């Protein structure tokens, strides 16, 4: 992901989330040196991911695939790359949060051997208040 991709990435995230990251969130991640990737099809951004690595832990901060391209293996491709990049960076575990109500994402992460390790109460904003996040962990060793 580069500065020139930020408008497309932030528009994609806005199409996927009720409370998306704004362009500045993505720009801050780039400035902080987080691993930020995009996936293109026909020169259009159809997916993205942002991962922060601290010492030996990687944290998946954001990931998304255009709804018109979901179910075609793009999310799996992104996640496999995230896992490979995290291992290459020396991470021994990969963490992420997912909305309790997002069963599709929960099933997706479990397919990749992520295990739920905790609940973060009232973590995500919703249109009607707050929602719990499930914290998932994957051993990368």
PDB file of C-alpha atoms in Angstrom:
ATOM      1  CA  UNK A   1       0.000   0.000   0.000  1.00  0.00           C
ATOM      2  CA  UNK A   2       1.245   3.435  -0.929  1.00  0.00           C
ATOM      3  CA  UNK A   3       0.027   6.975  -0.330  1.00  0.00           C
ATOM      4  CA  UNK A   4      -1.553   6.959  -3.811  1.00  0.00           C
ATOM      5  CA  UNK A   5      -3.747   3.991  -2.776  1.00  0.00           C
ATOM      6  CA  UNK A   6      -5.255   5.594   0.317  1.00  0.00           C
ATOM      7  CA  UNK A   7      -8.357   7.084  -1.299  1.00  0.00           C
ATOM      8  CA  UNK A   8      -9.277   3.741  -2.877  1.00  0.00           C
ATOM      9  CA  UNK A   9      -8.512   1.787   0.296  1.00  0.00           C
ATOM     10  CA  UNK A  10     -10.465   4.098   2.574  1.00  0.00           C
ATOM     11  CA  UNK A  11     -13.428   4.064   0.127  1.00  0.00           C
ATOM     12  CA  UNK A  12     -13.317   0.259   0.074  1.00  0.00           C
ATOM     13  CA  UNK A  13     -13.275   0.065   3.881  1.00  0.00           C
ATOM     14  CA  UNK A  14     -16.200   2.526   4.006  1.00  0.00           C
ATOM     15  CA  UNK A  15     -18.180   0.209   1.720  1.00  0.00           C
ATOM     16  CA  UNK A  16     -17.564  -2.714   4.104  1.00  0.00           C
ATOM     17  CA  UNK A  17     -17.969  -1.225   7.596  1.00  0.00           C
ATOM     18  CA  UNK A  18     -20.497   0.849   9.503  1.00  0.00           C
ATOM     19  CA  UNK A  19     -17.568   2.445  11.367  1.00  0.00           C
ATOM     20  CA  UNK A  20     -14.666   2.304   8.887  1.00  0.00           C
ATOM     21  CA  UNK A  21     -11.185   3.637   9.205  1.00  0.00           C
ATOM     22  CA  UNK A  22     -10.812   7.049   7.649  1.00  0.00           C
ATOM     23  CA  UNK A  23      -8.047   7.899   5.193  1.00  0.00           C
ATOM     24  CA  UNK A  24      -5.952   9.336   8.029  1.00  0.00           C
ATOM     25  CA  UNK A  25      -5.967   5.984   9.890  1.00  0.00           C
ATOM     26  CA  UNK A  26      -4.441   4.293   6.859  1.00  0.00           C
ATOM     27  CA  UNK A  27      -1.969   7.148   6.363  1.00  0.00           C
ATOM     28  CA  UNK A  28      -0.916   6.924  10.023  1.00  0.00           C
ATOM     29  CA  UNK A  29      -0.353   3.186   9.639  1.00  0.00           C
ATOM     30  CA  UNK A  30       1.875   3.766   6.623  1.00  0.00           C
ATOM     31  CA  UNK A  31       3.802   6.461   8.496  1.00  0.00           C
ATOM     32  CA  UNK A  32       4.248   4.109  11.475  1.00  0.00           C
ATOM     33  CA  UNK A  33       5.749   1.456   9.213  1.00  0.00           C
ATOM     34  CA  UNK A  34       2.975  -1.077   9.600  1.00  0.00           C
ATOM     35  CA  UNK A  35       2.848  -3.805   6.975  1.00  0.00           C
ATOM     36  CA  UNK A  36       0.106  -2.555   4.663  1.00  0.00           C
ATOM     37  CA  UNK A  37      -0.794  -4.479   1.524  1.00  0.00           C
ATOM     38  CA  UNK A  38      -3.328  -4.140  -1.223  1.00  0.00           C
ATOM     39  CA  UNK A  39      -4.766  -6.616  -3.665  1.00  0.00           C
ATOM     40  CA  UNK A  40      -5.634  -5.424  -7.176  1.00  0.00           C
ATOM     41  CA  UNK A  41      -7.770  -6.783  -9.990  1.00  0.00           C
ATOM     42  CA  UNK A  42      -7.840  -4.952 -13.318  1.00  0.00           C
ATOM     43  CA  UNK A  43      -5.943  -2.042 -11.681  1.00  0.00           C
ATOM     44  CA  UNK A  44      -8.655  -1.611  -9.026  1.00  0.00           C
ATOM     45  CA  UNK A  45      -8.055  -2.128  -5.320  1.00  0.00           C
ATOM     46  CA  UNK A  46     -10.201  -5.085  -4.280  1.00  0.00           C
ATOM     47  CA  UNK A  47      -8.554  -5.916  -0.957  1.00  0.00           C
ATOM     48  CA  UNK A  48      -6.244  -4.610   1.726  1.00  0.00           C
ATOM     49  CA  UNK A  49      -4.633  -5.494   5.026  1.00  0.00           C
ATOM     50  CA  UNK A  50      -2.774  -3.625   7.754  1.00  0.00           C
ATOM     51  CA  UNK A  51      -0.586  -5.436  10.300  1.00  0.00           C
ATOM     52  CA  UNK A  52       1.406  -4.004  13.191  1.00  0.00           C
ATOM     53  CA  UNK A  53       4.341  -6.029  14.496  1.00  0.00           C
ATOM     54  CA  UNK A  54       5.837  -5.311  17.915  1.00  0.00           C
ATOM     55  CA  UNK A  55       8.793  -7.413  18.990  1.00  0.00           C
ATOM     56  CA  UNK A  56       7.538 -10.967  18.394  1.00  0.00           C
ATOM     57  CA  UNK A  57       3.797 -10.329  18.071  1.00  0.00           C
ATOM     58  CA  UNK A  58       1.892  -9.319  14.959  1.00  0.00           C
ATOM     59  CA  UNK A  59      -1.554  -7.756  15.213  1.00  0.00           C
ATOM     60  CA  UNK A  60      -3.925  -7.719  12.252  1.00  0.00           C
ATOM     61  CA  UNK A  61      -5.434  -4.250  12.535  1.00  0.00           C
ATOM     62  CA  UNK A  62      -7.655  -4.211   9.469  1.00  0.00           C
ATOM     63  CA  UNK A  63      -8.461  -6.406   6.484  1.00  0.00           C
ATOM     64  CA  UNK A  64     -11.119  -6.225   3.809  1.00  0.00           C
ATOM     65  CA  UNK A  65     -12.131  -7.556   0.415  1.00  0.00           C
ATOM     66  CA  UNK A  66     -14.571  -5.850  -1.929  1.00  0.00           C
ATOM     67  CA  UNK A  67     -17.979  -7.538  -1.548  1.00  0.00           C
ATOM     68  CA  UNK A  68     -18.106  -8.202  -5.314  1.00  0.00           C
ATOM     69  CA  UNK A  69     -14.887 -10.236  -4.992  1.00  0.00           C
ATOM     70  CA  UNK A  70     -15.623 -12.133  -1.783  1.00  0.00           C
ATOM     71  CA  UNK A  71     -15.852 -15.902  -1.879  1.00  0.00           C
ATOM     72  CA  UNK A  72     -13.139 -16.140  -4.541  1.00  0.00           C
ATOM     73  CA  UNK A  73     -10.153 -16.824  -2.275  1.00  0.00           C
ATOM     74  CA  UNK A  74      -8.875 -13.239  -2.070  1.00  0.00           C
ATOM     75  CA  UNK A  75      -9.245 -13.023   1.710  1.00  0.00           C
ATOM     76  CA  UNK A  76      -7.385 -16.320   2.079  1.00  0.00           C
ATOM     77  CA  UNK A  77      -4.650 -15.032  -0.207  1.00  0.00           C
ATOM     78  CA  UNK A  78      -4.291 -11.880   1.896  1.00  0.00           C
ATOM     79  CA  UNK A  79      -4.271 -13.838   5.154  1.00  0.00           C
ATOM     80  CA  UNK A  80      -1.653 -16.308   3.902  1.00  0.00           C
ATOM     81  CA  UNK A  81       0.554 -13.358   2.943  1.00  0.00           C
ATOM     82  CA  UNK A  82       0.008 -11.752   6.354  1.00  0.00           C
ATOM     83  CA  UNK A  83       1.062 -14.979   8.072  1.00  0.00           C
ATOM     84  CA  UNK A  84       4.147 -15.311   5.868  1.00  0.00           C
ATOM     85  CA  UNK A  85       5.127 -11.658   6.393  1.00  0.00           C
ATOM     86  CA  UNK A  86       4.615 -11.923  10.168  1.00  0.00           C
ATOM     87  CA  UNK A  87       6.822 -15.010  10.379  1.00  0.00           C
ATOM     88  CA  UNK A  88       9.475 -13.298   8.255  1.00  0.00           C
ATOM     89  CA  UNK A  89       9.368 -10.337  10.638  1.00  0.00           C
ATOM     90  CA  UNK A  90      10.067 -12.680  13.572  1.00  0.00           C
ATOM     91  CA  UNK A  91       6.546 -12.822  14.997  1.00  0.00           C
ATOM     92  CA  UNK A  92       5.677 -15.969  16.931  1.00  0.00           C
ATOM     93  CA  UNK A  93       1.961 -15.159  17.174  1.00  0.00           C
ATOM     94  CA  UNK A  94      -0.673 -13.272  15.229  1.00  0.00           C
ATOM     95  CA  UNK A  95      -3.563 -11.585  17.026  1.00  0.00           C
ATOM     96  CA  UNK A  96      -6.783 -10.051  15.767  1.00  0.00           C
ATOM     97  CA  UNK A  97     -10.175  -8.901  16.961  1.00  0.00           C
ATOM     98  CA  UNK A  98     -13.447  -9.724  15.255  1.00  0.00           C
ATOM     99  CA  UNK A  99     -16.969  -8.568  15.999  1.00  0.00           C
ATOM    100  CA  UNK A 100     -18.938 -11.143  17.977  1.00  0.00           C
ATOM    101  CA  UNK A 101     -21.716 -10.865  15.351  1.00  0.00           C
ATOM    102  CA  UNK A 102     -19.428 -11.501  12.363  1.00  0.00           C
ATOM    103  CA  UNK A 103     -19.844 -15.264  12.052  1.00  0.00           C
ATOM    104  CA  UNK A 104     -18.461 -15.312   8.508  1.00  0.00           C
ATOM    105  CA  UNK A 105     -15.167 -13.810   9.703  1.00  0.00           C
ATOM    106  CA  UNK A 106     -15.069 -16.038  12.788  1.00  0.00           C
ATOM    107  CA  UNK A 107     -15.440 -19.134  10.601  1.00  0.00           C
ATOM    108  CA  UNK A 108     -12.794 -17.793   8.209  1.00  0.00           C
ATOM    109  CA  UNK A 109     -10.215 -17.285  10.977  1.00  0.00           C
ATOM    110  CA  UNK A 110     -10.981 -20.640  12.575  1.00  0.00           C
ATOM    111  CA  UNK A 111     -10.355 -22.272   9.194  1.00  0.00           C
ATOM    112  CA  UNK A 112      -6.817 -20.841   9.433  1.00  0.00           C
ATOM    113  CA  UNK A 113      -6.351 -22.317  12.948  1.00  0.00           C
ATOM    114  CA  UNK A 114      -6.939 -19.124  14.908  1.00  0.00           C
ATOM    115  CA  UNK A 115      -8.187 -19.799  18.424  1.00  0.00           C
ATOM    116  CA  UNK A 116     -10.381 -17.495  20.499  1.00  0.00           C
ATOM    117  CA  UNK A 117      -8.439 -16.478  23.601  1.00  0.00           C
ATOM    118  CA  UNK A 118     -10.469 -13.642  25.113  1.00  0.00           C
ATOM    119  CA  UNK A 119     -13.389 -11.247  24.782  1.00  0.00           C
ATOM    120  CA  UNK A 120     -12.935  -7.493  24.677  1.00  0.00           C
ATOM    121  CA  UNK A 121     -16.168  -6.091  26.099  1.00  0.00           C
ATOM    122  CA  UNK A 122     -17.815  -3.199  24.237  1.00  0.00           C
ATOM    123  CA  UNK A 123     -14.827  -2.898  21.911  1.00  0.00           C
ATOM    124  CA  UNK A 124     -16.500  -1.962  18.625  1.00  0.00           C
ATOM    125  CA  UNK A 125     -18.904   0.920  18.023  1.00  0.00           C
ATOM    126  CA  UNK A 126     -22.217   0.010  16.409  1.00  0.00           C
ATOM    127  CA  UNK A 127     -25.172   2.006  15.173  1.00  0.00           C
ATOM    128  CA  UNK A 128     -26.960   1.083  18.422  1.00  0.00           C
ATOM    129  CA  UNK A 129     -24.115   1.287  20.950  1.00  0.00           C
ATOM    130  CA  UNK A 130     -21.126  -1.062  21.390  1.00  0.00           C
ATOM    131  CA  UNK A 131     -20.342  -4.664  20.536  1.00  0.00           C
ATOM    132  CA  UNK A 132     -17.905  -7.159  22.019  1.00  0.00           C
ATOM    133  CA  UNK A 133     -14.823  -8.232  20.108  1.00  0.00           C
ATOM    134  CA  UNK A 134     -13.529 -11.764  20.176  1.00  0.00           C
ATOM    135  CA  UNK A 135      -9.747 -11.861  20.433  1.00  0.00           C
ATOM    136  CA  UNK A 136      -8.179 -14.547  18.289  1.00  0.00           C
ATOM    137  CA  UNK A 137      -4.606 -15.820  18.345  1.00  0.00           C
ATOM    138  CA  UNK A 138      -2.599 -17.971  15.948  1.00  0.00           C
ATOM    139  CA  UNK A 139       0.694 -19.592  16.898  1.00  0.00           C
ATOM    140  CA  UNK A 140       3.184 -18.912  14.093  1.00  0.00           C
ATOM    141  CA  UNK A 141       5.904 -21.287  15.283  1.00  0.00           C
TER     142      UNK A 141
END
